[in-house]
Amino acid sequence: MRSYQPDLTPPWKRSAPVPEVPAEADLVVEEVATGFCGAVIRCEKTAQGPTVTLEDRFGKHRVFPMEPRGFLLEGRAVTLVRPSAAAPVRPARTASGSVAVPGARARVARAGRIYVEGRHDAELVERVWGDDLRIEGVVVEYLEGIDDLPAVVREFSPGPDARLGVLVDHLVPGSKESRIADQVTDGNVLVVGHPYIDVWEAVKPSSVGIAAWPVVPRGQDWKTGVCRALGWPENTGAAWQHILSRVHSYRDLEPSLLGSVEHLIDFVTEHP
């Protein structure tokens, strides 16, 4: 017969119990030791014990052991545990990270529009934000370049109920693109961009399975140069389809593109 062994630890030295919380996808917690805050991406069983991977708002991933009292949830200490198969399902998310609205019908298109430079830009925006755009009734069109942007804006005739958002590649100080964008001064038009030569670069290299996007010498066609440097067939259409197939959500895109597209959607759907 096993004898009873009382706990002789003084009450003031005992740790108060903390709740166990299933580490479900998208749960946002803070790791106690480092202060790293992020959403749960996955849980894994390792030889050293269970671990959880968190992703912060910049897309950075960190792996942490699921130790007792190891995380803060809304400021309170918790112990993360692996979710059971029967755990309640959290709200589904769209590829952009928004809460999905099952069965929602597309809204009648607004008068406002978002213009992007090319077909690849439009396909990437559709890939990640398509569900959101349909619910908001926002149509995305591509321009095949922005050399005639001031004339395009005049022809669109923007107004308070027909706002225009424009996404521009390689929008950096001193570039040709920035000089063109500076010519657009209508308050019902928002021109934003990203720093990349082409929207291909806005896809994270890790998502494509490469170490980094290659540097292409000036004077060469950038896309062809990328294919050549990576040892891909010099078929830019096929290369783009390969890249696009590796994009599953906002986590596969660089933050600079994410912020610009979200800004445009807010602008064209906001009531002035």
GROMACS .gro file of C-alpha atoms in nm:
model
  272
    1MET     CA    1   0.000   0.000   0.000
    2ARG     CA    2   0.144   0.337  -0.108
    3SER     CA    3   0.177   0.583   0.178
    4TYR     CA    4   0.051   0.939   0.140
    5GLN     CA    5   0.326   1.200   0.104
    6PRO     CA    6   0.200   1.548   0.189
    7ASP     CA    7   0.327   1.853  -0.002
    8LEU     CA    8   0.537   2.040   0.254
    9THR     CA    9   0.610   2.337   0.024
   10PRO     CA   10   0.493   2.657   0.197
   11PRO     CA   11   0.180   2.798   0.026
   12TRP     CA   12   0.355   3.125  -0.061
   13LYS     CA   13   0.617   2.932  -0.261
   14ARG     CA   14   0.375   2.723  -0.462
   15SER     CA   15   0.308   2.829  -0.824
   16ALA     CA   16  -0.054   2.902  -0.893
   17PRO     CA   17  -0.195   2.671  -1.159
   18VAL     CA   18  -0.249   2.824  -1.502
   19PRO     CA   19  -0.498   2.718  -1.769
   20GLU     CA   20  -0.402   2.485  -2.048
   21VAL     CA   21  -0.491   2.630  -2.389
   22PRO     CA   22  -0.494   2.429  -2.715
   23ALA     CA   23  -0.241   2.577  -2.959
   24GLU     CA   24  -0.491   2.616  -3.243
   25ALA     CA   25  -0.400   2.782  -3.573
   26ASP     CA   26  -0.408   3.165  -3.566
   27LEU     CA   27  -0.412   3.183  -3.185
   28VAL     CA   28  -0.197   3.487  -3.094
   29VAL     CA   29   0.030   3.448  -2.792
   30GLU     CA   30   0.351   3.595  -2.649
   31GLU     CA   31   0.645   3.378  -2.550
   32VAL     CA   32   0.740   3.467  -2.192
   33ALA     CA   33   1.120   3.447  -2.211
   34THR     CA   34   1.175   3.641  -2.534
   35GLY     CA   35   0.862   3.856  -2.567
   36PHE     CA   36   0.813   3.726  -2.922
   37CYS     CA   37   0.447   3.769  -3.018
   38GLY     CA   38   0.284   3.586  -3.304
   39ALA     CA   39   0.011   3.360  -3.435
   40VAL     CA   40   0.031   2.984  -3.406
   41ILE     CA   41   0.132   2.826  -3.737
   42ARG     CA   42   0.175   2.463  -3.637
   43CYS     CA   43   0.258   2.225  -3.353
   44GLU     CA   44   0.510   1.945  -3.386
   45LYS     CA   45   0.621   1.648  -3.181
   46THR     CA   46   0.999   1.631  -3.146
   47ALA     CA   47   1.248   1.419  -2.956
   48GLN     CA   48   1.288   1.705  -2.707
   49GLY     CA   49   0.912   1.741  -2.661
   50PRO     CA   50   0.629   1.927  -2.833
   51THR     CA   51   0.704   2.260  -3.003
   52VAL     CA   52   0.494   2.540  -3.144
   53THR     CA   53   0.583   2.768  -3.436
   54LEU     CA   54   0.472   3.132  -3.416
   55GLU     CA   55   0.462   3.391  -3.695
   56ASP     CA   56   0.480   3.762  -3.611
   57ARG     CA   57   0.314   4.039  -3.813
   58PHE     CA   58   0.626   4.078  -4.027
   59GLY     CA   59   0.616   3.713  -4.135
   60LYS     CA   60   0.907   3.604  -3.913
   61HIS     CA   61   0.885   3.249  -3.773
   62ARG     CA   62   1.015   3.127  -3.436
   63VAL     CA   63   0.991   2.779  -3.284
   64PHE     CA   64   0.942   2.742  -2.907
   65PRO     CA   65   0.907   2.445  -2.670
   66MET     CA   66   0.559   2.413  -2.523
   67GLU     CA   67   0.670   2.447  -2.162
   68PRO     CA   68   0.440   2.501  -1.864
   69ARG     CA   69   0.358   2.871  -1.809
   70GLY     CA   70   0.561   2.946  -2.122
   71PHE     CA   71   0.324   3.188  -2.295
   72LEU     CA   72   0.100   3.485  -2.233
   73LEU     CA   73  -0.251   3.498  -2.376
   74GLU     CA   74  -0.407   3.842  -2.349
   75GLY     CA   75  -0.156   3.921  -2.075
   76ARG     CA   76  -0.220   3.608  -1.867
   77ALA     CA   77   0.018   3.314  -1.829
   78VAL     CA   78  -0.097   2.991  -1.996
   79THR     CA   79   0.040   2.650  -2.083
   80LEU     CA   80   0.002   2.566  -2.449
   81VAL     CA   81  -0.095   2.209  -2.532
   82ARG     CA   82  -0.137   2.031  -2.864
   83PRO     CA   83  -0.495   2.066  -2.987
   84SER     CA   84  -0.702   1.749  -2.999
   85ALA     CA   85  -0.868   1.630  -3.315
   86ALA     CA   86  -1.203   1.721  -3.163
   87ALA     CA   87  -1.102   2.077  -3.073
   88PRO     CA   88  -1.350   2.346  -3.179
   89VAL     CA   89  -1.281   2.478  -3.526
   90ARG     CA   90  -1.163   2.838  -3.532
   91PRO     CA   91  -1.312   3.073  -3.790
   92ALA     CA   92  -1.181   2.997  -4.138
   93ARG     CA   93  -0.954   3.258  -4.294
   94THR     CA   94  -0.922   3.383  -4.647
   95ALA     CA   95  -0.582   3.381  -4.816
   96SER     CA   96  -0.536   3.743  -4.705
   97GLY     CA   97  -0.591   3.650  -4.339
   98SER     CA   98  -0.943   3.797  -4.315
   99VAL     CA   99  -1.221   3.602  -4.147
  100ALA     CA  100  -1.400   3.407  -4.419
  101VAL     CA  101  -1.773   3.459  -4.473
  102PRO     CA  102  -1.911   3.121  -4.587
  103GLY     CA  103  -2.176   3.147  -4.855
  104ALA     CA  104  -2.126   3.520  -4.904
  105ARG     CA  105  -2.230   3.644  -5.247
  106ALA     CA  106  -2.016   3.883  -5.446
  107ARG     CA  107  -2.121   4.244  -5.409
  108VAL     CA  108  -2.224   4.445  -5.711
  109ALA     CA  109  -1.908   4.612  -5.841
  110ARG     CA  110  -1.831   4.958  -5.708
  111ALA     CA  111  -1.756   5.249  -5.934
  112GLY     CA  112  -1.412   5.264  -5.773
  113ARG     CA  113  -1.131   5.052  -5.910
  114ILE     CA  114  -0.781   4.930  -5.835
  115TYR     CA  115  -0.536   4.947  -6.124
  116VAL     CA  116  -0.215   4.742  -6.129
  117GLU     CA  117   0.066   4.751  -6.382
  118GLY     CA  118   0.043   4.409  -6.542
  119ARG     CA  119  -0.131   4.075  -6.566
  120HIS     CA  120   0.102   3.909  -6.315
  121ASP     CA  121   0.026   4.178  -6.058
  122ALA     CA  122  -0.348   4.126  -6.114
  123GLU     CA  123  -0.320   3.748  -6.080
  124LEU     CA  124  -0.121   3.776  -5.758
  125VAL     CA  125  -0.371   4.019  -5.605
  126GLU     CA  126  -0.657   3.788  -5.705
  127ARG     CA  127  -0.473   3.490  -5.556
  128VAL     CA  128  -0.445   3.644  -5.211
  129TRP     CA  129  -0.722   3.906  -5.189
  130GLY     CA  130  -0.980   3.767  -5.435
  131ASP     CA  131  -1.236   3.665  -5.170
  132ASP     CA  132  -1.211   4.004  -4.997
  133LEU     CA  133  -1.241   4.196  -5.323
  134ARG     CA  134  -1.556   4.011  -5.427
  135ILE     CA  135  -1.723   4.077  -5.093
  136GLU     CA  136  -1.628   4.446  -5.116
  137GLY     CA  137  -1.726   4.473  -5.483
  138VAL     CA  138  -1.383   4.597  -5.593
  139VAL     CA  139  -1.264   4.525  -5.947
  140VAL     CA  140  -0.891   4.501  -6.026
  141GLU     CA  141  -0.772   4.591  -6.377
  142TYR     CA  142  -0.424   4.597  -6.526
  143LEU     CA  143  -0.266   4.871  -6.736
  144GLU     CA  144   0.040   4.714  -6.907
  145GLY     CA  145   0.261   4.984  -6.758
  146ILE     CA  146   0.205   5.329  -6.609
  147ASP     CA  147   0.378   5.556  -6.862
  148ASP     CA  148   0.039   5.715  -6.942
  149LEU     CA  149  -0.091   5.714  -6.585
  150PRO     CA  150  -0.195   6.085  -6.573
  151ALA     CA  151  -0.404   6.039  -6.887
  152VAL     CA  152  -0.551   5.714  -6.752
  153VAL     CA  153  -0.657   5.894  -6.433
  154ARG     CA  154  -0.822   6.176  -6.629
  155GLU     CA  155  -1.011   5.925  -6.842
  156PHE     CA  156  -1.132   5.741  -6.530
  157SER     CA  157  -1.273   6.069  -6.387
  158PRO     CA  158  -1.234   5.981  -6.017
  159GLY     CA  159  -1.468   6.130  -5.760
  160PRO     CA  160  -1.582   6.080  -5.399
  161ASP     CA  161  -1.799   5.785  -5.500
  162ALA     CA  162  -1.555   5.650  -5.760
  163ARG     CA  163  -1.214   5.639  -5.601
  164LEU     CA  164  -0.915   5.501  -5.785
  165GLY     CA  165  -0.623   5.310  -5.633
  166VAL     CA  166  -0.306   5.238  -5.830
  167LEU     CA  167  -0.037   4.982  -5.742
  168VAL     CA  168   0.301   5.063  -5.896
  169ASP     CA  169   0.610   4.843  -5.928
  170HIS     CA  170   0.950   4.982  -5.826
  171LEU     CA  171   0.805   5.292  -5.657
  172VAL     CA  172   1.125   5.423  -5.497
  173PRO     CA  173   1.262   5.779  -5.471
  174GLY     CA  174   1.422   5.899  -5.795
  175SER     CA  175   1.278   5.625  -6.014
  176LYS     CA  176   1.086   5.687  -6.335
  177GLU     CA  177   0.782   5.539  -6.165
  178SER     CA  178   0.800   5.786  -5.877
  179ARG     CA  179   0.820   6.081  -6.116
  180ILE     CA  180   0.510   5.960  -6.299
  181ALA     CA  181   0.323   5.898  -5.973
  182ASP     CA  182   0.405   6.251  -5.854
  183GLN     CA  183   0.206   6.390  -6.148
  184VAL     CA  184  -0.117   6.247  -6.003
  185THR     CA  185  -0.252   6.495  -5.748
  186ASP     CA  186  -0.626   6.417  -5.739
  187GLY     CA  187  -0.743   6.360  -5.383
  188ASN     CA  188  -0.968   6.075  -5.496
  189VAL     CA  189  -0.670   5.881  -5.631
  190LEU     CA  190  -0.417   5.692  -5.421
  191VAL     CA  191  -0.093   5.574  -5.581
  192VAL     CA  192   0.115   5.334  -5.371
  193GLY     CA  193   0.370   5.073  -5.462
  194HIS     CA  194   0.645   4.837  -5.360
  195PRO     CA  195   1.023   4.862  -5.405
  196TYR     CA  196   1.066   4.560  -5.632
  197ILE     CA  197   1.155   4.578  -6.002
  198ASP     CA  198   0.879   4.327  -6.072
  199VAL     CA  199   0.601   4.178  -5.864
  200TRP     CA  200   0.779   3.840  -5.883
  201GLU     CA  201   1.016   3.969  -5.615
  202ALA     CA  202   0.724   4.039  -5.382
  203VAL     CA  203   0.690   3.662  -5.337
  204LYS     CA  204   0.917   3.543  -5.057
  205PRO     CA  205   1.214   3.343  -5.192
  206SER     CA  206   1.154   3.075  -4.929
  207SER     CA  207   0.804   3.017  -5.067
  208VAL     CA  208   0.944   2.965  -5.416
  209GLY     CA  209   1.218   2.735  -5.287
  210ILE     CA  210   1.516   2.960  -5.365
  211ALA     CA  211   1.769   3.132  -5.139
  212ALA     CA  212   1.713   3.478  -5.286
  213TRP     CA  213   1.599   3.653  -5.601
  214PRO     CA  214   1.904   3.697  -5.826
  215VAL     CA  215   2.045   4.035  -5.921
  216VAL     CA  216   2.001   4.089  -6.295
  217PRO     CA  217   2.251   4.323  -6.467
  218ARG     CA  218   2.110   4.644  -6.612
  219GLY     CA  219   2.019   4.621  -6.977
  220GLN     CA  220   1.886   4.266  -6.955
  221ASP     CA  221   1.520   4.172  -6.949
  222TRP     CA  222   1.469   4.115  -6.576
  223LYS     CA  223   1.238   3.814  -6.594
  224THR     CA  224   1.449   3.638  -6.854
  225GLY     CA  225   1.758   3.714  -6.647
  226VAL     CA  226   1.597   3.562  -6.340
  227CYS     CA  227   1.512   3.243  -6.527
  228ARG     CA  228   1.867   3.222  -6.661
  229ALA     CA  229   2.028   3.281  -6.321
  230LEU     CA  230   1.809   3.021  -6.151
  231GLY     CA  231   1.861   2.764  -6.424
  232TRP     CA  232   1.496   2.766  -6.523
  233PRO     CA  233   1.384   2.737  -6.888
  234GLU     CA  234   1.370   3.088  -7.035
  235ASN     CA  235   0.993   3.078  -7.055
  236THR     CA  236   0.871   3.364  -6.837
  237GLY     CA  237   0.507   3.261  -6.864
  238ALA     CA  238   0.579   2.913  -6.731
  239ALA     CA  239   0.811   3.057  -6.466
  240TRP     CA  240   0.535   3.285  -6.341
  241GLN     CA  241   0.285   3.000  -6.319
  242HIS     CA  242   0.539   2.809  -6.109
  243ILE     CA  243   0.586   3.109  -5.879
  244LEU     CA  244   0.214   3.175  -5.850
  245SER     CA  245   0.147   2.810  -5.764
  246ARG     CA  246   0.368   2.850  -5.456
  247VAL     CA  247   0.157   3.138  -5.320
  248HIS     CA  248  -0.111   3.009  -5.086
  249SER     CA  249  -0.171   3.304  -4.853
  250TYR     CA  250  -0.043   3.642  -4.739
  251ARG     CA  251   0.234   3.459  -4.553
  252ASP     CA  252   0.403   3.393  -4.889
  253LEU     CA  253   0.432   3.765  -4.973
  254GLU     CA  254   0.667   4.039  -4.856
  255PRO     CA  255   0.520   4.288  -4.603
  256SER     CA  256   0.579   4.587  -4.835
  257LEU     CA  257   0.330   4.447  -5.088
  258LEU     CA  258   0.082   4.341  -4.822
  259GLY     CA  259   0.063   4.688  -4.673
  260SER     CA  260   0.022   4.858  -5.009
  261VAL     CA  261  -0.263   4.636  -5.128
  262GLU     CA  262  -0.446   4.657  -4.796
  263HIS     CA  263  -0.411   5.037  -4.810
  264LEU     CA  264  -0.561   5.047  -5.160
  265ILE     CA  265  -0.858   4.828  -5.064
  266ASP     CA  266  -0.930   5.047  -4.762
  267PHE     CA  267  -0.904   5.361  -4.976
  268VAL     CA  268  -1.144   5.259  -5.251
  269THR     CA  269  -1.402   5.114  -5.007
  270GLU     CA  270  -1.386   5.395  -4.752
  271HIS     CA  271  -1.668   5.645  -4.760
  272PRO     CA  272  -1.504   5.989  -4.790
   0.00000   0.00000   0.00000
